[in-house]
Structure formats: structure tokens, C-alpha cells
PDB file of C-alpha atoms in Angstrom:
ATOM      1  CA  MET A   1      19.333  -5.248 -31.053  1.00 56.00           C
ATOM      2  CA  SER A   2      17.795  -8.205 -29.200  1.00 71.00           C
ATOM      3  CA  SER A   3      14.312  -9.380 -30.029  1.00 90.00           C
ATOM      4  CA  THR A   4      11.224  -7.995 -28.335  1.00 96.00           C
ATOM      5  CA  SER A   5       9.313 -11.126 -29.323  1.00 96.00           C
ATOM      6  CA  LEU A   6       8.069 -13.426 -26.568  1.00 98.00           C
ATOM      7  CA  ASP A   7       7.596 -16.432 -28.837  1.00 97.00           C
ATOM      8  CA  GLY A   8       8.190 -19.634 -26.906  1.00 94.00           C
ATOM      9  CA  ARG A   9       8.316 -17.926 -23.527  1.00 98.00           C
ATOM     10  CA  VAL A  10       6.016 -18.723 -20.612  1.00 98.00           C
ATOM     11  CA  ALA A  11       4.730 -15.857 -18.486  1.00 98.00           C
ATOM     12  CA  VAL A  12       2.708 -15.663 -15.284  1.00 98.00           C
ATOM     13  CA  VAL A  13       0.546 -12.665 -14.419  1.00 98.00           C
ATOM     14  CA  THR A  14      -1.120 -12.366 -11.022  1.00 98.00           C
ATOM     15  CA  GLY A  15      -4.296 -10.351 -10.564  1.00 97.00           C
ATOM     16  CA  ALA A  16      -5.001 -10.828 -14.268  1.00 98.00           C
ATOM     17  CA  GLY A  17      -8.788 -10.723 -14.051  1.00 97.00           C
ATOM     18  CA  ALA A  18      -9.117  -6.996 -14.688  1.00 95.00           C
ATOM     19  CA  GLY A  19      -7.294  -3.689 -14.904  1.00 93.00           C
ATOM     20  CA  LEU A  20      -3.528  -3.745 -15.146  1.00 96.00           C
ATOM     21  CA  GLY A  21      -3.175  -7.495 -14.885  1.00 97.00           C
ATOM     22  CA  ARG A  22      -5.617  -8.118 -17.710  1.00 97.00           C
ATOM     23  CA  ALA A  23      -3.891  -5.575 -19.971  1.00 97.00           C
ATOM     24  CA  GLU A  24      -0.478  -7.030 -19.136  1.00 98.00           C
ATOM     25  CA  ALA A  25      -1.560 -10.616 -19.790  1.00 98.00           C
ATOM     26  CA  LEU A  26      -3.053  -9.671 -23.152  1.00 98.00           C
ATOM     27  CA  ALA A  27       0.046  -7.693 -24.135  1.00 98.00           C
ATOM     28  CA  LEU A  28       2.284 -10.653 -23.320  1.00 98.00           C
ATOM     29  CA  ALA A  29       0.031 -12.980 -25.314  1.00 98.00           C
ATOM     30  CA  ARG A  30       0.055 -10.641 -28.317  1.00 97.00           C
ATOM     31  CA  GLU A  31       3.859 -10.774 -28.326  1.00 97.00           C
ATOM     32  CA  GLY A  32       3.751 -14.571 -28.461  1.00 97.00           C
ATOM     33  CA  ALA A  33       3.953 -15.655 -24.827  1.00 98.00           C
ATOM     34  CA  ARG A  34       2.080 -18.584 -23.391  1.00 98.00           C
ATOM     35  CA  VAL A  35       0.391 -17.130 -20.319  1.00 98.00           C
ATOM     36  CA  VAL A  36      -0.680 -18.413 -16.919  1.00 98.00           C
ATOM     37  CA  VAL A  37      -3.279 -16.041 -15.507  1.00 98.00           C
ATOM     38  CA  ASN A  38      -4.025 -15.837 -11.811  1.00 98.00           C
ATOM     39  CA  ASP A  39      -6.789 -14.175  -9.849  1.00 98.00           C
ATOM     40  CA  LEU A  40      -9.398 -15.198  -7.312  1.00 98.00           C
ATOM     41  CA  PRO A  41     -11.485 -18.205  -8.439  1.00 97.00           C
ATOM     42  CA  GLY A  42     -13.477 -17.326 -11.580  1.00 97.00           C
ATOM     43  CA  ALA A  43     -12.092 -13.799 -11.861  1.00 97.00           C
ATOM     44  CA  ALA A  44      -9.524 -14.563 -14.576  1.00 98.00           C
ATOM     45  CA  ASP A  45     -11.746 -16.724 -16.775  1.00 98.00           C
ATOM     46  CA  GLU A  46     -12.760 -13.861 -19.051  1.00 98.00           C
ATOM     47  CA  THR A  47      -9.143 -12.775 -19.528  1.00 98.00           C
ATOM     48  CA  ALA A  48      -8.250 -16.370 -20.382  1.00 98.00           C
ATOM     49  CA  ALA A  49     -11.016 -16.425 -22.988  1.00 98.00           C
ATOM     50  CA  GLU A  50      -9.680 -13.193 -24.538  1.00 98.00           C
ATOM     51  CA  ILE A  51      -6.193 -14.664 -24.739  1.00 98.00           C
ATOM     52  CA  LYS A  52      -7.551 -17.783 -26.442  1.00 98.00           C
ATOM     53  CA  ALA A  53      -9.388 -15.560 -28.911  1.00 98.00           C
ATOM     54  CA  LEU A  54      -6.019 -14.078 -29.859  1.00 97.00           C
ATOM     55  CA  GLY A  55      -4.858 -17.570 -30.775  1.00 97.00           C
ATOM     56  CA  ALA A  56      -2.455 -17.728 -27.834  1.00 98.00           C
ATOM     57  CA  GLU A  57      -2.081 -20.466 -25.261  1.00 98.00           C
ATOM     58  CA  VAL A  58      -3.326 -19.823 -21.727  1.00 98.00           C
ATOM     59  CA  ALA A  59      -3.844 -21.626 -18.437  1.00 98.00           C
ATOM     60  CA  VAL A  60      -5.609 -20.463 -15.280  1.00 98.00           C
ATOM     61  CA  ALA A  61      -4.224 -20.828 -11.738  1.00 98.00           C
ATOM     62  CA  PRO A  62      -6.856 -19.399  -9.379  1.00 98.00           C
ATOM     63  CA  GLY A  63      -6.259 -18.391  -5.793  1.00 98.00           C
ATOM     64  CA  ASP A  64      -5.247 -15.750  -3.261  1.00 98.00           C
ATOM     65  CA  VAL A  65      -1.622 -14.719  -3.910  1.00 98.00           C
ATOM     66  CA  GLY A  66      -1.081 -14.221  -0.197  1.00 98.00           C
ATOM     67  CA  GLU A  67      -1.370 -17.972   0.297  1.00 98.00           C
ATOM     68  CA  ARG A  68       1.618 -20.276  -0.256  1.00 98.00           C
ATOM     69  CA  ALA A  69      -0.655 -22.838  -1.899  1.00 98.00           C
ATOM     70  CA  THR A  70      -1.481 -20.357  -4.664  1.00 98.00           C
ATOM     71  CA  ALA A  71       2.178 -19.707  -5.456  1.00 98.00           C
ATOM     72  CA  ASP A  72       2.717 -23.474  -5.580  1.00 98.00           C
ATOM     73  CA  LEU A  73      -0.274 -23.906  -7.892  1.00 98.00           C
ATOM     74  CA  ILE A  74       0.910 -21.148 -10.232  1.00 98.00           C
ATOM     75  CA  MET A  75       4.315 -22.796 -10.582  1.00 98.00           C
ATOM     76  CA  GLN A  76       2.751 -26.217 -11.035  1.00 98.00           C
ATOM     77  CA  THR A  77       0.364 -24.896 -13.691  1.00 98.00           C
ATOM     78  CA  ALA A  78       3.145 -23.210 -15.660  1.00 98.00           C
ATOM     79  CA  LEU A  79       5.402 -26.262 -15.621  1.00 98.00           C
ATOM     80  CA  GLU A  80       2.705 -28.861 -16.261  1.00 98.00           C
ATOM     81  CA  SER A  81       0.892 -26.843 -18.929  1.00 98.00           C
ATOM     82  CA  PHE A  82       3.854 -25.372 -20.793  1.00 98.00           C
ATOM     83  CA  GLY A  83       6.992 -27.068 -19.473  1.00 97.00           C
ATOM     84  CA  SER A  84       8.864 -23.971 -18.355  1.00 97.00           C
ATOM     85  CA  LEU A  85       8.676 -20.516 -16.788  1.00 98.00           C
ATOM     86  CA  ASP A  86      10.424 -17.433 -18.135  1.00 98.00           C
ATOM     87  CA  VAL A  87       8.523 -14.380 -16.894  1.00 98.00           C
ATOM     88  CA  VAL A  88       6.823 -13.488 -13.609  1.00 98.00           C
ATOM     89  CA  VAL A  89       4.597 -10.411 -13.462  1.00 98.00           C
ATOM     90  CA  ASN A  90       3.588  -9.775  -9.852  1.00 98.00           C
ATOM     91  CA  ASN A  91       0.579  -7.492 -10.130  1.00 98.00           C
ATOM     92  CA  ALA A  92      -2.195  -8.600  -7.754  1.00 97.00           C
ATOM     93  CA  GLY A  93      -3.124  -6.083  -5.113  1.00 96.00           C
ATOM     94  CA  VAL A  94      -5.757  -4.571  -2.891  1.00 95.00           C
ATOM     95  CA  THR A  95      -6.228  -1.288  -1.039  1.00 94.00           C
ATOM     96  CA  ARG A  96      -7.675  -0.390   2.343  1.00 96.00           C
ATOM     97  CA  ASP A  97      -7.001   3.339   2.505  1.00 95.00           C
ATOM     98  CA  ARG A  98      -7.280   5.061   5.853  1.00 96.00           C
ATOM     99  CA  MET A  99      -5.307   7.582   7.882  1.00 97.00           C
ATOM    100  CA  LEU A 100      -2.690   5.996  10.127  1.00 97.00           C
ATOM    101  CA  PHE A 101      -4.530   6.828  13.332  1.00 97.00           C
ATOM    102  CA  ASN A 102      -7.695   5.119  12.046  1.00 97.00           C
ATOM    103  CA  MET A 103      -6.141   2.080  10.374  1.00 98.00           C
ATOM    104  CA  SER A 104      -6.952  -1.303  11.880  1.00 98.00           C
ATOM    105  CA  ASP A 105      -4.566  -4.194  12.334  1.00 98.00           C
ATOM    106  CA  GLU A 106      -6.569  -6.163   9.796  1.00 98.00           C
ATOM    107  CA  GLU A 107      -6.404  -3.400   7.160  1.00 98.00           C
ATOM    108  CA  PHE A 108      -2.644  -3.134   7.499  1.00 98.00           C
ATOM    109  CA  ASP A 109      -2.059  -6.883   7.515  1.00 98.00           C
ATOM    110  CA  LEU A 110      -4.314  -7.561   4.515  1.00 98.00           C
ATOM    111  CA  VAL A 111      -2.612  -5.052   2.233  1.00 98.00           C
ATOM    112  CA  VAL A 112       0.902  -6.121   3.233  1.00 98.00           C
ATOM    113  CA  ARG A 113      -0.060  -9.788   2.841  1.00 98.00           C
ATOM    114  CA  ILE A 114      -1.498  -9.458  -0.651  1.00 98.00           C
ATOM    115  CA  HIS A 115       1.108  -7.056  -2.027  1.00 98.00           C
ATOM    116  CA  LEU A 116       4.412  -7.802  -0.320  1.00 98.00           C
ATOM    117  CA  ARG A 117       3.899 -11.403   0.793  1.00 98.00           C
ATOM    118  CA  GLY A 118       2.215 -12.185  -2.529  1.00 98.00           C
ATOM    119  CA  HIS A 119       5.212 -10.849  -4.443  1.00 98.00           C
ATOM    120  CA  PHE A 120       7.588 -12.756  -2.188  1.00 98.00           C
ATOM    121  CA  LEU A 121       5.860 -16.145  -2.383  1.00 98.00           C
ATOM    122  CA  LEU A 122       5.768 -16.370  -6.170  1.00 98.00           C
ATOM    123  CA  SER A 123       9.197 -14.765  -6.618  1.00 98.00           C
ATOM    124  CA  ARG A 124      10.724 -17.199  -4.133  1.00 98.00           C
ATOM    125  CA  ASN A 125       9.177 -20.212  -5.871  1.00 98.00           C
ATOM    126  CA  ALA A 126      10.267 -18.975  -9.296  1.00 98.00           C
ATOM    127  CA  ALA A 127      13.783 -18.227  -8.015  1.00 98.00           C
ATOM    128  CA  ALA A 128      14.124 -21.741  -6.604  1.00 98.00           C
ATOM    129  CA  HIS A 129      12.980 -23.206  -9.923  1.00 98.00           C
ATOM    130  CA  TRP A 130      15.377 -21.078 -11.974  1.00 98.00           C
ATOM    131  CA  ARG A 131      18.295 -21.894  -9.689  1.00 98.00           C
ATOM    132  CA  GLN A 132      17.576 -25.598 -10.122  1.00 98.00           C
ATOM    133  CA  VAL A 133      17.375 -25.238 -13.908  1.00 98.00           C
ATOM    134  CA  ALA A 134      20.647 -23.302 -14.009  1.00 98.00           C
ATOM    135  CA  LYS A 135      22.388 -25.961 -11.909  1.00 97.00           C
ATOM    136  CA  GLN A 136      21.032 -28.798 -14.036  1.00 97.00           C
ATOM    137  CA  THR A 137      21.861 -27.224 -17.392  1.00 97.00           C
ATOM    138  CA  GLY A 138      24.962 -25.276 -16.456  1.00 97.00           C
ATOM    139  CA  GLN A 139      23.511 -22.311 -18.327  1.00 97.00           C
ATOM    140  CA  ASN A 140      21.823 -19.066 -17.407  1.00 97.00           C
ATOM    141  CA  VAL A 141      18.047 -19.080 -17.601  1.00 97.00           C
ATOM    142  CA  ASP A 142      17.265 -15.689 -19.227  1.00 96.00           C
ATOM    143  CA  ALA A 143      14.255 -14.943 -17.026  1.00 98.00           C
ATOM    144  CA  SER A 144      12.508 -11.741 -16.014  1.00 98.00           C
ATOM    145  CA  VAL A 145      10.592 -10.633 -12.922  1.00 98.00           C
ATOM    146  CA  ILE A 146       8.422  -7.519 -13.191  1.00 98.00           C
ATOM    147  CA  ASN A 147       7.107  -6.308  -9.852  1.00 98.00           C
ATOM    148  CA  THR A 148       4.439  -3.700  -9.237  1.00 98.00           C
ATOM    149  CA  ALA A 149       5.443  -0.955  -6.840  1.00 98.00           C
ATOM    150  CA  SER A 150       3.802   2.474  -6.605  1.00 96.00           C
ATOM    151  CA  GLU A 151       4.651   6.134  -6.289  1.00 94.00           C
ATOM    152  CA  ALA A 152       3.003   5.852  -2.877  1.00 95.00           C
ATOM    153  CA  PHE A 153       6.295   4.496  -1.550  1.00 95.00           C
ATOM    154  CA  LEU A 154       8.204   7.388  -3.129  1.00 95.00           C
ATOM    155  CA  THR A 155       5.957  10.136  -1.797  1.00 94.00           C
ATOM    156  CA  GLY A 156       4.496   8.704   1.403  1.00 94.00           C
ATOM    157  CA  SER A 157       0.780   8.897   0.588  1.00 92.00           C
ATOM    158  CA  PRO A 158      -0.819  10.159   3.835  1.00 93.00           C
ATOM    159  CA  GLY A 159      -3.854   7.879   3.712  1.00 95.00           C
ATOM    160  CA  GLN A 160      -1.991   4.762   2.613  1.00 96.00           C
ATOM    161  CA  ALA A 161       0.402   3.723   5.355  1.00 97.00           C
ATOM    162  CA  ASN A 162      -0.249   0.057   4.617  1.00 98.00           C
ATOM    163  CA  TYR A 163      -0.029   0.380   0.831  1.00 97.00           C
ATOM    164  CA  ALA A 164       3.040   2.665   0.825  1.00 97.00           C
ATOM    165  CA  ALA A 165       4.873   0.399   3.261  1.00 98.00           C
ATOM    166  CA  ALA A 166       4.070  -2.687   1.171  1.00 98.00           C
ATOM    167  CA  LYS A 167       5.202  -0.988  -2.028  1.00 98.00           C
ATOM    168  CA  ALA A 168       8.453   0.154  -0.415  1.00 98.00           C
ATOM    169  CA  GLY A 169       9.019  -3.450   0.563  1.00 98.00           C
ATOM    170  CA  ILE A 170       8.357  -4.525  -3.015  1.00 98.00           C
ATOM    171  CA  ALA A 171      10.976  -2.082  -4.298  1.00 98.00           C
ATOM    172  CA  ALA A 172      13.501  -3.522  -1.851  1.00 98.00           C
ATOM    173  CA  LEU A 173      12.485  -7.073  -2.787  1.00 98.00           C
ATOM    174  CA  THR A 174      13.040  -6.164  -6.435  1.00 98.00           C
ATOM    175  CA  LEU A 175      16.583  -4.958  -5.763  1.00 98.00           C
ATOM    176  CA  THR A 176      17.352  -8.073  -3.733  1.00 98.00           C
ATOM    177  CA  THR A 177      15.982 -10.278  -6.506  1.00 98.00           C
ATOM    178  CA  ALA A 178      17.981  -8.391  -9.131  1.00 98.00           C
ATOM    179  CA  ARG A 179      21.258  -8.628  -7.241  1.00 98.00           C
ATOM    180  CA  GLY A 180      20.772 -12.126  -5.907  1.00 97.00           C
ATOM    181  CA  LEU A 181      19.696 -13.802  -9.140  1.00 98.00           C
ATOM    182  CA  SER A 182      21.563 -11.893 -11.858  1.00 98.00           C
ATOM    183  CA  ARG A 183      24.378 -14.468 -11.707  1.00 97.00           C
ATOM    184  CA  ILE A 184      22.001 -17.116 -13.081  1.00 98.00           C
ATOM    185  CA  GLY A 185      20.463 -14.882 -15.742  1.00 98.00           C
ATOM    186  CA  VAL A 186      17.435 -13.487 -13.913  1.00 98.00           C
ATOM    187  CA  ARG A 187      16.670  -9.781 -14.048  1.00 98.00           C
ATOM    188  CA  ALA A 188      14.108  -7.999 -11.871  1.00 98.00           C
ATOM    189  CA  ASN A 189      12.585  -4.564 -12.247  1.00 98.00           C
ATOM    190  CA  ALA A 190       9.701  -2.666 -10.678  1.00 98.00           C
ATOM    191  CA  ILE A 191       7.110  -0.441 -12.263  1.00 98.00           C
ATOM    192  CA  CYS A 192       5.109   2.295 -10.575  1.00 97.00           C
ATOM    193  CA  PRO A 193       2.079   2.593 -12.838  1.00 96.00           C
ATOM    194  CA  ARG A 194      -0.498   5.347 -12.903  1.00 91.00           C
ATOM    195  CA  ALA A 195      -3.546   3.508 -14.157  1.00 79.00           C
ATOM    196  CA  ARG A 196      -7.275   3.944 -13.818  1.00 76.00           C
ATOM    197  CA  THR A 197      -8.508   0.639 -12.409  1.00 69.00           C
ATOM    198  CA  ALA A 198     -11.127  -0.489  -9.930  1.00 67.00           C
ATOM    199  CA  MET A 199      -8.477  -0.152  -7.208  1.00 65.00           C
ATOM    200  CA  THR A 200      -7.657   3.460  -8.140  1.00 63.00           C
ATOM    201  CA  ALA A 201     -11.113   4.695  -9.156  1.00 60.00           C
ATOM    202  CA  ASP A 202     -11.216   7.129  -6.228  1.00 62.00           C
ATOM    203  CA  VAL A 203      -7.706   8.399  -7.015  1.00 66.00           C
ATOM    204  CA  PHE A 204      -7.998   9.368 -10.685  1.00 64.00           C
ATOM    205  CA  GLY A 205     -11.742   9.774 -11.144  1.00 65.00           C
ATOM    206  CA  ALA A 206     -13.286   9.813 -14.611  1.00 69.00           C
ATOM    207  CA  ASP A 207     -11.324  10.441 -17.809  1.00 61.00           C
ATOM    208  CA  GLU A 208     -11.862  14.051 -18.892  1.00 63.00           C
ATOM    209  CA  SER A 209      -8.712  14.368 -21.015  1.00 62.00           C
ATOM    210  CA  GLY A 210     -10.397  14.189 -24.404  1.00 66.00           C
ATOM    211  CA  ASP A 211      -7.468  12.091 -25.646  1.00 69.00           C
ATOM    212  CA  ALA A 212      -8.037   9.123 -27.940  1.00 67.00           C
ATOM    213  CA  ILE A 213      -6.584   6.896 -25.228  1.00 71.00           C
ATOM    214  CA  ASP A 214      -7.138   7.721 -21.573  1.00 72.00           C
ATOM    215  CA  PRO A 215      -3.746   8.898 -20.186  1.00 70.00           C
ATOM    216  CA  TYR A 216      -4.363   6.604 -17.240  1.00 75.00           C
ATOM    217  CA  SER A 217      -5.334   3.603 -19.330  1.00 83.00           C
ATOM    218  CA  ALA A 218      -3.613   0.347 -18.419  1.00 86.00           C
ATOM    219  CA  ASP A 219      -2.850   0.066 -22.141  1.00 92.00           C
ATOM    220  CA  HIS A 220      -0.062   2.611 -21.604  1.00 92.00           C
ATOM    221  CA  VAL A 221       1.543   0.375 -18.977  1.00 95.00           C
ATOM    222  CA  ALA A 222       1.264  -3.048 -20.601  1.00 96.00           C
ATOM    223  CA  PRO A 223       3.812  -2.399 -23.417  1.00 96.00           C
ATOM    224  CA  LEU A 224       6.548  -1.647 -20.888  1.00 97.00           C
ATOM    225  CA  VAL A 225       5.796  -4.900 -19.075  1.00 98.00           C
ATOM    226  CA  ALA A 226       5.969  -6.841 -22.344  1.00 98.00           C
ATOM    227  CA  TYR A 227       9.264  -5.157 -23.190  1.00 98.00           C
ATOM    228  CA  LEU A 228      10.812  -5.881 -19.787  1.00 98.00           C
ATOM    229  CA  ALA A 229       9.735  -9.499 -20.245  1.00 98.00           C
ATOM    230  CA  SER A 230      11.579  -9.775 -23.552  1.00 98.00           C
ATOM    231  CA  PRO A 231      15.230 -10.609 -24.359  1.00 96.00           C
ATOM    232  CA  ALA A 232      15.654  -7.048 -25.593  1.00 97.00           C
ATOM    233  CA  SER A 233      15.688  -5.826 -21.968  1.00 97.00           C
ATOM    234  CA  GLU A 234      18.567  -8.089 -20.924  1.00 96.00           C
ATOM    235  CA  ARG A 235      20.691  -5.150 -19.709  1.00 97.00           C
ATOM    236  CA  ILE A 236      17.911  -3.619 -17.591  1.00 98.00           C
ATOM    237  CA  ASN A 237      18.065  -4.914 -14.035  1.00 98.00           C
ATOM    238  CA  GLY A 238      17.265  -3.579 -10.576  1.00 98.00           C
ATOM    239  CA  GLN A 239      15.456  -0.497 -11.898  1.00 98.00           C
ATOM    240  CA  VAL A 240      12.301   1.353 -10.858  1.00 98.00           C
ATOM    241  CA  PHE A 241      10.152   3.007 -13.524  1.00 98.00           C
ATOM    242  CA  ILE A 242       7.131   5.303 -13.363  1.00 97.00           C
ATOM    243  CA  VAL A 243       4.873   4.718 -16.348  1.00 96.00           C
ATOM    244  CA  TYR A 244       1.650   6.258 -17.627  1.00 93.00           C
ATOM    245  CA  GLY A 245       0.198   8.174 -20.570  1.00 90.00           C
ATOM    246  CA  GLY A 246       2.925   7.361 -23.092  1.00 90.00           C
ATOM    247  CA  MET A 247       5.722   8.255 -20.655  1.00 94.00           C
ATOM    248  CA  VAL A 248       8.317   6.134 -18.891  1.00 97.00           C
ATOM    249  CA  ALA A 249      10.470   7.735 -16.193  1.00 96.00           C
ATOM    250  CA  LEU A 250      13.534   6.000 -14.766  1.00 98.00           C
ATOM    251  CA  MET A 251      13.985   6.693 -11.058  1.00 97.00           C
ATOM    252  CA  ALA A 252      17.468   7.380  -9.696  1.00 96.00           C
ATOM    253  CA  ALA A 253      18.720   5.804  -6.493  1.00 95.00           C
ATOM    254  CA  PRO A 254      18.784   7.966  -3.339  1.00 93.00           C
ATOM    255  CA  VAL A 255      22.045   9.851  -2.783  1.00 94.00           C
ATOM    256  CA  VAL A 256      23.899  10.993   0.304  1.00 96.00           C
ATOM    257  CA  GLU A 257      23.026  14.652   0.840  1.00 95.00           C
ATOM    258  CA  ARG A 258      25.422  15.478   3.683  1.00 96.00           C
ATOM    259  CA  ARG A 259      27.712  13.619   6.060  1.00 97.00           C
ATOM    260  CA  PHE A 260      28.187  14.692   9.661  1.00 97.00           C
ATOM    261  CA  ASP A 261      31.133  13.594  11.834  1.00 97.00           C
ATOM    262  CA  THR A 262      31.735  14.120  15.536  1.00 98.00           C
ATOM    263  CA  THR A 263      34.868  15.973  16.607  1.00 97.00           C
ATOM    264  CA  GLY A 264      35.151  13.847  19.719  1.00 95.00           C
ATOM    265  CA  ASP A 265      35.077  10.173  20.528  1.00 96.00           C
ATOM    266  CA  THR A 266      31.299  10.036  20.215  1.00 97.00           C
ATOM    267  CA  TRP A 267      28.373  12.353  19.712  1.00 98.00           C
ATOM    268  CA  SER A 268      26.875  14.454  22.474  1.00 97.00           C
ATOM    269  CA  PRO A 269      23.385  15.933  22.275  1.00 97.00           C
ATOM    270  CA  ASP A 270      24.841  19.460  22.184  1.00 97.00           C
ATOM    271  CA  GLU A 271      27.205  18.644  19.317  1.00 98.00           C
ATOM    272  CA  LEU A 272      24.397  16.962  17.382  1.00 97.00           C
ATOM    273  CA  ASP A 273      22.311  20.075  17.870  1.00 97.00           C
ATOM    274  CA  ARG A 274      25.105  22.306  16.583  1.00 97.00           C
ATOM    275  CA  THR A 275      25.948  20.188  13.539  1.00 97.00           C
ATOM    276  CA  LEU A 276      22.894  18.205  12.546  1.00 97.00           C
ATOM    277  CA  GLY A 277      20.376  20.659  13.982  1.00 97.00           C
ATOM    278  CA  GLY A 278      22.301  23.586  12.548  1.00 96.00           C
ATOM    279  CA  PHE A 279      22.118  22.108   9.060  1.00 96.00           C
ATOM    280  CA  PHE A 280      18.344  21.774   9.270  1.00 96.00           C
ATOM    281  CA  ALA A 281      17.884  25.244  10.728  1.00 95.00           C
ATOM    282  CA  ASP A 282      18.111  26.885   7.302  1.00 92.00           C
ATOM    283  CA  ARG A 283      16.850  23.964   5.233  1.00 94.00           C
ATOM    284  CA  ASP A 284      13.386  23.834   3.660  1.00 94.00           C
ATOM    285  CA  PRO A 285      11.266  22.045   6.296  1.00 92.00           C
ATOM    286  CA  GLU A 286       9.134  20.486   3.534  1.00 91.00           C
ATOM    287  CA  ALA A 287      12.159  18.760   1.985  1.00 92.00           C
ATOM    288  CA  SER A 288      12.291  15.165   3.184  1.00 93.00           C
ATOM    289  CA  PHE A 289      13.182  11.698   1.897  1.00 93.00           C
ATOM    290  CA  ALA A 290       9.990  11.839  -0.193  1.00 93.00           C
ATOM    291  CA  ALA A 291      10.640  11.987  -3.941  1.00 93.00           C
ATOM    292  CA  ASP A 292       8.231  14.848  -4.571  1.00 91.00           C
ATOM    293  CA  SER A 293       9.830  15.565  -7.954  1.00 91.00           C
ATOM    294  CA  VAL A 294       7.584  12.817  -9.376  1.00 92.00           C
ATOM    295  CA  TYR A 295       4.644  15.189  -9.018  1.00 90.00           C
ATOM    296  CA  SER A 296       6.029  17.158 -11.965  1.00 89.00           C
ATOM    297  CA  LEU A 297       5.907  14.157 -14.327  1.00 90.00           C
TER     298      LEU A 297
END
């Protein structure tokens, strides 16, 4: 089996000031990684201090991940401080929950900018760097991208049109990254974490489980991130995982449920009603593209 150690590897974690990002950055550091932590100015300083207390190396690259300059700074910090980049953990996010009919342009744009654009900017910069390294050395780079999606994109959370749309985009970006960069040794996977953080305080409420570790603690998520960052996960690529409370669930890709073909040269409304409409006539009206089976996890 390949090593789960991160000794000698350089990892970046966005949104590392608190919650998931903090737990992920600390987990990577404990496994031996040198870590670049990102968050808004001043927000990641405490996490950096905790990493130093572990005896690990750390650098801070502050800024808004939705800005190109921040992605540039993160890359610059990793390369100037540690000389390389091996792992990107795109975690930073924000919510502005509201029903679709009440959502403002600004609320939609902000969430998509931070989540989807933020993932894209850093992933694009890292991909360009890894491609250059692979061309210069003639060898694969053995790098890992871990993106943060959400079950909101799987289930269509009614009050999160912006968030669900951004997370669906992140899942698609992950697949594109996985397929486009695998030839140079880069793998990309997405996690859908259930974690009690400041961003999800209204979703999960207080811990009343009585368990030694809160089932929704970010500490249940961080080990999976550290594993996916390690050489041991070299065969895992283009996957989506749900993770919380000591459980990891691998999501399957959508499948074709039924194919419909016209009997003529092209469809007519009447034929569509007979074939397509007829199929749905006796089908559960609640069954849709939503992956509601995740509710049973």
C-alpha cells in the first residue's frame, strides 16, 4: 500500500481561519505537510499559530478567493515559501440563503463568486503550474485537488438556489479537472461534508447527540481530506464523497433511466405526449433528478 504520509508535500487550504478549513489545515500539518493557509486578512493567523505549535511549517496568504490577485498570491506564497505545490484544498465559502423569488442579484453573484469562481481561480493557477513542471521535468507531478461541494447540489435545497448552483458547478469543475489533468499526474475529487460550522449553524443547530465527538464535527471530515491529499489515494480520481460522523459515502454517477425514440422523422407534440408523457403518467411525481437517497445516510 502507498504511504498516507504527507512528509515533504506542500498543501494550500482556502478558508482556513475556522471550521472545516482550520480542521483540514491542521490535519494536513499533522501528517507532515507544509501548509499555506488562506482566509480574509487576519482570519487565518490563529490557525497558522496552531500549525506552528505542532512543529509544522506554515505560511499565510490572505485575501478574498473570488479575486484573481488572491489566487496569484497563494501560488506565489507556496512557491516562494516552500518551493513547490502538491495539494490544493478549495474550501472557502459563504452563504446567503433565501428562497428563489426573494434572492437578490447580489446574493446570487456573491455566493457563486466565492464558491465556484474561487475554486476555479486557484485550480486554474495550480493546473498551469503543474503542467509547466510536467513539461520541464518530463515526469508526472503526483498532485491532488480536493474541492468542497455539498449535498445541496444533489438534493436541490429549496432556500439555496445560489449555493446549490455553485456546488453543482464545483462538482462539474472537479470532473473536468480530473479528466483534463490526470495525464500529468493530477487527481481531483470533491467532498460533500456535513459539518457544524459558522456557515451551517442554522442548519444543524446545537449538538445533542451525547457522543464523545459531535457527529457533525469538522474533525470527522479532515481525515478524508488528508487521505485524498496523500500518495495512498493515487487511484481515486473524479469522485464525489459525502462525509460526516465517521462515515464516507461514495456517490455513483447518474444513469440513463429510459430512452425514448420517435417513430417518425421527428417528434410531434402528440407523440411526445403519448411516449414521454405516458411514461410519467404512472411514475412517482416526487421522483426527480434529485439524489434523495442521501437523506438515508
